[in-house]
Coordinates of C-alpha atoms in Angstrom, one line a residue:
X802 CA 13.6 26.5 -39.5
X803 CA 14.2 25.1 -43.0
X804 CA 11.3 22.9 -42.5
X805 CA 8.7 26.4 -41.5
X806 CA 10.0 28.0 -44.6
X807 CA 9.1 24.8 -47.0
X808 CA 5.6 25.1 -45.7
X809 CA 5.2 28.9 -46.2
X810 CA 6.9 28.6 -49.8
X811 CA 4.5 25.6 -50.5
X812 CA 1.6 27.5 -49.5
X813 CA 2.2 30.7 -51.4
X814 CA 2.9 28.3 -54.2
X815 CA -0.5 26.7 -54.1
X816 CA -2.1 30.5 -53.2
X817 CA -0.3 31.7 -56.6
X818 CA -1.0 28.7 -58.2
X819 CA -5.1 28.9 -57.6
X820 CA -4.9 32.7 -58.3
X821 CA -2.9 32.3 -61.7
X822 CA -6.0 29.1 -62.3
X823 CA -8.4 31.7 -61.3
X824 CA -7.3 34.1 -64.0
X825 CA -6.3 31.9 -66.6
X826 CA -9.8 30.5 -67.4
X827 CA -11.4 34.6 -66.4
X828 CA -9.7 36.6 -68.9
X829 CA -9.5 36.4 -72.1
X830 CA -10.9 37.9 -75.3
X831 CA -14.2 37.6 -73.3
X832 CA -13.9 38.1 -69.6
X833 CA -15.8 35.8 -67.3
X834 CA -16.0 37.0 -63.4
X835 CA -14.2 34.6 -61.2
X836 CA -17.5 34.0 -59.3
X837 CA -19.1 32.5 -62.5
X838 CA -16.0 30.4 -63.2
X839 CA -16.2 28.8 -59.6
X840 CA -19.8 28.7 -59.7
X841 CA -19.7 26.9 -63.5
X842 CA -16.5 24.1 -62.4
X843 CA -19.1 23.7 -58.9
X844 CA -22.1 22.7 -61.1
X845 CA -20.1 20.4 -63.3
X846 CA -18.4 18.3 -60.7
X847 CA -21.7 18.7 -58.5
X848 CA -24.7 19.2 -60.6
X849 CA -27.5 21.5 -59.3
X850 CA -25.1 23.5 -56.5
X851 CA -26.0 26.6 -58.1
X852 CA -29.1 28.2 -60.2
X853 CA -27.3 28.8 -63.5
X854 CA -27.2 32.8 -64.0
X855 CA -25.0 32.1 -67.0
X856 CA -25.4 31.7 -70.8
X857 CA -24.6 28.2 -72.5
X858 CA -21.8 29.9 -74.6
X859 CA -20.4 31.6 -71.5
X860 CA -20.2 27.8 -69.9
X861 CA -18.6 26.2 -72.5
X862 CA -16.0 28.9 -73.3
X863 CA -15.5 28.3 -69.5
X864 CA -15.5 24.3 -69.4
X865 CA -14.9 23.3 -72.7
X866 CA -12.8 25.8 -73.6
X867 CA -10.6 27.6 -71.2
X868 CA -10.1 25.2 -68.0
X869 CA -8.9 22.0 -70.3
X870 CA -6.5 24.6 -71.4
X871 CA -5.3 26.4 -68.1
X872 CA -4.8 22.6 -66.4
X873 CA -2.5 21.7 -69.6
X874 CA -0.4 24.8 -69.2
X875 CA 0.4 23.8 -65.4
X876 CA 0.9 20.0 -66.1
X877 CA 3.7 20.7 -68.6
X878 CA 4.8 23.7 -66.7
X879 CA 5.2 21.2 -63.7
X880 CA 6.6 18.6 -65.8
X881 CA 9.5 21.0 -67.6
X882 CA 10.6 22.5 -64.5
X883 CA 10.7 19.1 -62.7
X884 CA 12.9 18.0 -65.5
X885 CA 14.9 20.8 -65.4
X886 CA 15.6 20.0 -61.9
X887 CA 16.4 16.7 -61.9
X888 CA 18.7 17.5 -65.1
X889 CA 20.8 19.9 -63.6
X890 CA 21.0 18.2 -60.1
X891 CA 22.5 14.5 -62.2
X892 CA 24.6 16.6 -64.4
X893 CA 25.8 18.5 -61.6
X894 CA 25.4 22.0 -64.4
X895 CA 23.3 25.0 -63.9
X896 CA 22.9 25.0 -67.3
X897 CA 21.0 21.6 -67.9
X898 CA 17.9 22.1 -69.3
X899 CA 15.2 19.9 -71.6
X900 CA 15.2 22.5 -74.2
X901 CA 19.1 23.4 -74.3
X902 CA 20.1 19.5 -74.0
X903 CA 18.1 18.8 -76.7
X904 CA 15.7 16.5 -75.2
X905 CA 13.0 18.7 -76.1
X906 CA 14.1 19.3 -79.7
X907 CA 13.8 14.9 -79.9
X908 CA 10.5 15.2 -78.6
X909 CA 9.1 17.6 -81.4
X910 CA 10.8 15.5 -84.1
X911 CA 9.0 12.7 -82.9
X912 CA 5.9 14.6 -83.0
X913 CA 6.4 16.0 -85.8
X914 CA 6.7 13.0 -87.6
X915 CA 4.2 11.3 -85.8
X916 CA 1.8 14.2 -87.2
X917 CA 3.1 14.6 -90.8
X918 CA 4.0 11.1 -91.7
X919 CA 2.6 8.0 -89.9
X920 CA -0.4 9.9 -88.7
X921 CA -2.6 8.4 -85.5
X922 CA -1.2 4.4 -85.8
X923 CA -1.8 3.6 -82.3
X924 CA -4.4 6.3 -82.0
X925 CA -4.4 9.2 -79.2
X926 CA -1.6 7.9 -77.7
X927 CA 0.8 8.3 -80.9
X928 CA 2.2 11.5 -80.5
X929 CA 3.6 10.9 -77.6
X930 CA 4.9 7.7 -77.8
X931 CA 6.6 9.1 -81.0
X932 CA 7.6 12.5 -79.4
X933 CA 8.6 10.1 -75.9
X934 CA 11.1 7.8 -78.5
X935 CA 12.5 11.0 -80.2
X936 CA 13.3 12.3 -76.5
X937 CA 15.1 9.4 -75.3
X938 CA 16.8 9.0 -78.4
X939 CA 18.2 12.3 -78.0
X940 CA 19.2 11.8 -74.7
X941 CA 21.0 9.1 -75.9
X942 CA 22.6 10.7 -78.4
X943 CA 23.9 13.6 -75.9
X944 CA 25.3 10.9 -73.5
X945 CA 27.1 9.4 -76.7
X946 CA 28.3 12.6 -77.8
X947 CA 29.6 13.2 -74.3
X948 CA 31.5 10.3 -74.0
X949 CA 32.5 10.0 -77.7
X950 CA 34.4 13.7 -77.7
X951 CA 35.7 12.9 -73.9
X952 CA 33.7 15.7 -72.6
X953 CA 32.8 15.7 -68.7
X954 CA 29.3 16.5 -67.2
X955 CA 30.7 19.9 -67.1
X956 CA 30.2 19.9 -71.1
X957 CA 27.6 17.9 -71.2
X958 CA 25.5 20.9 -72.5
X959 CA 27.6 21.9 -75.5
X960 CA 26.9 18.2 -76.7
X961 CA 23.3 18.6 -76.0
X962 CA 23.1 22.1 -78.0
X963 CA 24.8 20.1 -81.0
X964 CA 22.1 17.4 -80.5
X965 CA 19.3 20.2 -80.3
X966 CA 20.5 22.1 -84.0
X967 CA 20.1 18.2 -85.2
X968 CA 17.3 17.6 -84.0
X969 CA 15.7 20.8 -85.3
X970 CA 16.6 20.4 -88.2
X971 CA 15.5 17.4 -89.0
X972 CA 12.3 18.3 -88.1
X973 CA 12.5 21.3 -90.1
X974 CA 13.5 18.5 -92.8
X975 CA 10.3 16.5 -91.8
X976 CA 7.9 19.8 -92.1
X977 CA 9.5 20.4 -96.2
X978 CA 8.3 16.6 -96.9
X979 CA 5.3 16.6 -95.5
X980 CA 1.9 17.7 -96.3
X981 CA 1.9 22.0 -97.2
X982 CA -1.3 22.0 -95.6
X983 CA -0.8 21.1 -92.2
X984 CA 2.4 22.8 -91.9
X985 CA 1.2 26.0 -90.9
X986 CA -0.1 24.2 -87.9
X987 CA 2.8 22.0 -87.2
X988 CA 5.0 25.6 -87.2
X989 CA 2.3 27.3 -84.9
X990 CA 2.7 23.9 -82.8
X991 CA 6.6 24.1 -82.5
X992 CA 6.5 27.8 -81.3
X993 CA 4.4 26.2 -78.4
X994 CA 0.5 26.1 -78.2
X995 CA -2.0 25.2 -75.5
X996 CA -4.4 26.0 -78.0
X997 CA -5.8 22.7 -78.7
X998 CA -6.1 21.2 -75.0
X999 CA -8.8 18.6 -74.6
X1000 CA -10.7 17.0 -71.3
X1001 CA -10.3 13.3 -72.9
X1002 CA -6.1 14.6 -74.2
X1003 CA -5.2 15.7 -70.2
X1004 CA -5.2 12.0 -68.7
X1005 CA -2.3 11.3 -70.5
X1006 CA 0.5 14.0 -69.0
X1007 CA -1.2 13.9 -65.9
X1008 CA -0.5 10.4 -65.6
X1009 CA 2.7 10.6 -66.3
X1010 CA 3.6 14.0 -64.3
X1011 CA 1.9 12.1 -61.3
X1012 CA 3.9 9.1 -61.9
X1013 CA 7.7 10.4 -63.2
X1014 CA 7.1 13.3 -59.6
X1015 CA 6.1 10.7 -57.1
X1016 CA 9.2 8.2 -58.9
X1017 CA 12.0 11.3 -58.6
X1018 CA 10.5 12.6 -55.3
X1019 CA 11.1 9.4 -53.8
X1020 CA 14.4 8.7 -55.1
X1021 CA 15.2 12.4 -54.1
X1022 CA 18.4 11.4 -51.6
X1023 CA 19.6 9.5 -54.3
X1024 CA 19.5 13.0 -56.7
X1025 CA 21.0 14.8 -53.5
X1026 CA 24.1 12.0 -53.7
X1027 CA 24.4 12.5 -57.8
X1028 CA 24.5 16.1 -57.2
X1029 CA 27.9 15.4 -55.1
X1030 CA 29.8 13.5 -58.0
X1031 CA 29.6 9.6 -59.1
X1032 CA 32.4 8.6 -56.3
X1033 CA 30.4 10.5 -53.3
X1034 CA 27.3 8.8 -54.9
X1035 CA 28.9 5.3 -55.3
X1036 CA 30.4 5.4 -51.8
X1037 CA 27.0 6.1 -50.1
X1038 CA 25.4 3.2 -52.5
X1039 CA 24.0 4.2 -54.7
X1040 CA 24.2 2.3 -58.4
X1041 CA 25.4 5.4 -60.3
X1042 CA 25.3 4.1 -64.1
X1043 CA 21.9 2.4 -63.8
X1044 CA 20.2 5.1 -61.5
X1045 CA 21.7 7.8 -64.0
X1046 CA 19.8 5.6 -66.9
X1047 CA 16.8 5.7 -65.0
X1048 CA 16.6 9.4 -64.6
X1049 CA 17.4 9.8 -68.5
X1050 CA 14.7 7.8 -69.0
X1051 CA 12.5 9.1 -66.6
X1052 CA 12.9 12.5 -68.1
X1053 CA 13.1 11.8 -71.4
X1054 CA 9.3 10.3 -70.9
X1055 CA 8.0 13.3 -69.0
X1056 CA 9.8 15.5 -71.8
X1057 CA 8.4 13.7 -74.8
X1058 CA 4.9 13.7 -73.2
X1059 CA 4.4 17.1 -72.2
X1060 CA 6.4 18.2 -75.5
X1061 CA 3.6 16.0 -77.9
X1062 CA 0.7 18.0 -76.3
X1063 CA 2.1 21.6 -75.9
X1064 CA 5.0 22.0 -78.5
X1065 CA 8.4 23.1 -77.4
X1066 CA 8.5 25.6 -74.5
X1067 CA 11.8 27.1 -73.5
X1068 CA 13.4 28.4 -70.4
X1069 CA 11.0 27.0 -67.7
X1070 CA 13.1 24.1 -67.0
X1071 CA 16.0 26.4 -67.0
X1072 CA 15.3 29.1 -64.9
X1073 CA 12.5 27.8 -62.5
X1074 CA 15.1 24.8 -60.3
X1075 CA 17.5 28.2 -60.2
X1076 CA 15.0 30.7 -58.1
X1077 CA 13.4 27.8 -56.0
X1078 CA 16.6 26.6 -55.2
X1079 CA 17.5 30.8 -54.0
X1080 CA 14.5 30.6 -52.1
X1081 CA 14.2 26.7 -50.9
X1082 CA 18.0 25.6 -50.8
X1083 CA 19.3 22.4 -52.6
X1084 CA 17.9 19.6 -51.0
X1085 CA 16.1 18.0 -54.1
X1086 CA 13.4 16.7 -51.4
X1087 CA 12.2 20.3 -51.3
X1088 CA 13.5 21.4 -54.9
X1089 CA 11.4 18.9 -57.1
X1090 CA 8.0 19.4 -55.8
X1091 CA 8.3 23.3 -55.2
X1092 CA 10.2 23.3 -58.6
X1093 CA 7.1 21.6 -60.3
X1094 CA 4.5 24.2 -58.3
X1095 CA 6.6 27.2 -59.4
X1096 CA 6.7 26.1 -63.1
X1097 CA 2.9 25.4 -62.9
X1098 CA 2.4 28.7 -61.7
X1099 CA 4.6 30.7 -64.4
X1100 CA 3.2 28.6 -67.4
X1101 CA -0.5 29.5 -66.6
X1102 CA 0.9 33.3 -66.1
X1103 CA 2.5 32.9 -69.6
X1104 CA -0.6 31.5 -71.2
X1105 CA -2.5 34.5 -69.7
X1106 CA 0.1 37.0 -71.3
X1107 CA -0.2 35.1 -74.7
X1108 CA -3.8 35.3 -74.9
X1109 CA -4.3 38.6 -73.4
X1110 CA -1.5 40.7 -75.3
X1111 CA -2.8 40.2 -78.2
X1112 CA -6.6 39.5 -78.0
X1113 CA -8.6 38.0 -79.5
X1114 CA -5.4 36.4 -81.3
X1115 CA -3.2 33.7 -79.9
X1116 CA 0.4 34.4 -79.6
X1117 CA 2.5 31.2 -79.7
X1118 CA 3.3 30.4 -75.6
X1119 CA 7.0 29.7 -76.6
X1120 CA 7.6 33.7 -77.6
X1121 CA 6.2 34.9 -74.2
X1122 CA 8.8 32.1 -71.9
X1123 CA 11.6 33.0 -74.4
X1124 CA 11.5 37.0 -74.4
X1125 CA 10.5 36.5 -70.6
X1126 CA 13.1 34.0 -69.7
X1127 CA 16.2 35.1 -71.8
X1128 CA 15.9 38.4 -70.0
X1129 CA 15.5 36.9 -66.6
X1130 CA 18.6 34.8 -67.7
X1131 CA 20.9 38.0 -68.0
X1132 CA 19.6 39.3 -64.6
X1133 CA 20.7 36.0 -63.0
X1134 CA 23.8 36.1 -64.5
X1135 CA 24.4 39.2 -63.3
X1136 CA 23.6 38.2 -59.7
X1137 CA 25.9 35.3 -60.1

């Protein structure tokens, strides 16, 4: 039975997901019928499908412009609500979240300075290598906190929201010293931006979303143990300290990445693990994938709102999932 309703919650996943693709690269501050958008990504993958009945400028805004930045918003949707997942499955607190534990407020430091003050030193890949180190070292700094003040996992958050104000300011810090001129951008960045999504930039948090899922989907009985408590965990062997490292470290990555190439975006790791699990139960076998599907699905629906509302200007992505998710935070809470 459980099995049947994984399928059908997979499928109307993957339904929502191609509908929300659909209108993500359609509308806009110039509307493109969905035929034309199917008929354009045909052409391109398979050359010479279709007669073009389409201008140039309609099929770059359509392949230059708007798919690069639809697939972006569902990678790091996928990527923030499979950490959110994981975190609040090994911390064993509805609560745990990238952006609340300060994981995602590392990552934007690391950006940041990667972006203000060494600028491109290893090339593309800088940004997120820097915003990846700031990540895990605040992850390590939360665990440190934790275990420094004698807080339990059951605190583990308060240390992380302590971490976060740190973090951001620091980076605010790093903003005043660096160069006026890109500022403005840096700020727009931090509010979270899809904005500047690139074919060539997307191999990078693809990669890593494809590798960090198919590592946590696979160790996914493992997460079901943590979620029982270190002894229950232990007892059914498995090596809590180091397995708890490799998570941290695991998310930390898929944080820093998807952080360096979308800024910091709140709330989808925190409320997307709580309505799968309503709907899908808590077996992180079923939780992680259908967690990472959902949050695709609600980022490309946020980017939509943010492009739409206030056409033809952008509003930051980060305003819509906060207004949006601090509202369906209250509702939940209420249900609880």
């Amino acid at each position: 039975m459980m099995q049947g309703r994984l399928f059908i919650w997979a499928g109307l996943a993957l339904f929502l997901l191609a509908l929300c693709l659909t209108a993500g690269v359609s509308l806009g501050s110039a509307s493109i019928p969905a035929e034309s958008v199917w008929s354009i990504l045909v052409n391109k993958l398979m050359p010479g499908t279709f007669e073009p009945t389409w201008s140039a400028g309609r099929e770059s805004i359509v392949w230059d412009v708007r798919f690069p930045r639809v697939i972006l918003a569902g990678l790091v949707g996928a990527g923030l609500a499979t950490v959110g997942a994981v975190l609040q499955a090994v911390t064993r607190n509805p609560l745990a979240d990238p952006h609340l534990l300060g994981v995602s407020s590392g990552g934007a430091l690391g950006a940041i300075i990667a972006l203000l003050h060494t600028g491109l030193i290893f090339g593309l890949v800088t940004v997120p290598l820097f915003a990846f180190a700031g990540s895990l070292l605040a992850t390590l700094a939360v665990v440190a906190v934790t275990r420094f003040t004698g807080a339990g996992a059951d605190r583990l958050v308060l240390s992380g929201v302590a971490i976060a104000f740190v973090a951001t300011s620091l980076g605010n810090l790093a903003i005043f010293l660096g160069d006026p001129r890109a500022a403005h951008t840096v700020v727009f960045w931090m509010l979270g931006g899809l904005g500047l999504a690139q074919w060539p930039h997307l191999l990078y948090p693809a990669m890593v979303l494809v590798g960090c899922l198919t590592f946590l989907v696979v160790r996914a009985r493992e997460i079901n143990a943590m979620a029982m408590g270190d002894e229950t965990a232990a007892t059914l062997g498995v090596p809590v300290a180091r397995f708890r490292a490799e998570l941290f470290v695991v998310t930390a990555l898929l944080t820093g990445v998807m952080v360096a190439f979308s800024g910091a975006i709140g709330f989808v790791g925190l409320l997307v693990p709580h309505f799968v699990r309503l709907t899908a139960g808590s077996d992180n076998i079923r939780v992680i994938p259908l967690s990472a599907l959902a949050g695709a699905v609600i980022l490309i629906f946020a980017d939509i709102v943010s492009r739409t509302i206030m056409a033809p200007e952008d509003l930051p992505i980060g305003v819509i999932t906060g207004l949006a998710g601090g509202l369906a935070f209250i509702l939940l809470l209420r249900r609880r």
